[in-house]
């Protein structure tokens, strides 16, 4: 039996809005390995799990304090 899945998937623009950062920051997180794309949309853009976005944003925020 498998788990419930990654939850809602969003592109880097929506992820950036949710995390209150620039889309380039989300792409940088992915490039650095903090995020893993869960798929691609019809235009070929990477899709990320919203829960992963929140987790990375929180961990990055903790690192700045």
C-alpha positions as CSV (number, residue, x, y, z in Angstrom):
1,X,0.0,0.0,0.0
2,X,1.3,3.5,-0.9
3,X,1.0,6.7,1.0
4,X,-1.3,9.6,0.2
5,X,1.0,11.2,-2.3
6,X,2.9,14.5,-2.4
7,X,-0.2,16.7,-2.0
8,X,-0.9,19.7,-4.2
9,X,1.7,20.4,-6.9
10,X,2.7,23.9,-7.9
11,X,5.0,25.5,-10.4
12,X,7.9,27.8,-9.3
13,X,5.8,31.0,-9.6
14,X,3.0,29.7,-7.3
15,X,5.7,28.1,-5.0
16,X,7.4,31.5,-4.7
17,X,4.1,33.2,-3.8
18,X,3.5,30.6,-1.1
19,X,7.0,30.9,0.3
20,X,7.2,34.7,-0.1
21,X,10.3,34.5,-2.2
22,X,11.2,35.1,-5.8
23,X,10.7,32.3,-8.4
24,X,14.4,32.3,-9.0
25,X,14.9,31.4,-5.3
26,X,12.6,28.4,-5.7
27,X,14.6,27.3,-8.8
28,X,17.8,27.8,-6.9
29,X,16.5,25.5,-4.1
30,X,15.8,22.9,-6.7
31,X,19.2,23.3,-8.3
32,X,20.9,23.0,-4.9
33,X,19.0,19.8,-4.1
34,X,16.7,21.2,-1.4
35,X,13.6,20.5,-3.6
36,X,12.8,17.7,-5.9
37,X,10.4,18.2,-8.8
38,X,7.5,15.9,-8.6
39,X,6.6,16.2,-12.3
40,X,6.1,18.6,-15.1
41,X,3.1,20.5,-16.3
42,X,1.8,20.7,-19.9
43,X,4.3,23.4,-20.7
44,X,7.2,21.4,-19.3
45,X,7.6,23.5,-16.1
46,X,8.7,21.7,-13.0
47,X,6.1,21.0,-10.4
48,X,6.9,20.9,-6.7
49,X,4.9,19.6,-3.7
50,X,3.5,22.5,-1.7
51,X,4.4,20.8,1.5
52,X,8.1,20.6,0.4
53,X,8.1,24.3,-0.4
54,X,6.8,25.2,3.0
55,X,9.4,22.9,4.7
56,X,12.3,24.3,2.7
57,X,11.2,27.9,3.3
58,X,10.9,27.3,7.0
59,X,14.3,25.6,7.2
60,X,15.9,28.4,5.3
61,X,14.3,31.0,7.5
62,X,15.6,29.2,10.6
63,X,19.1,29.3,9.2
64,X,19.0,33.1,8.8
65,X,18.1,33.8,12.5
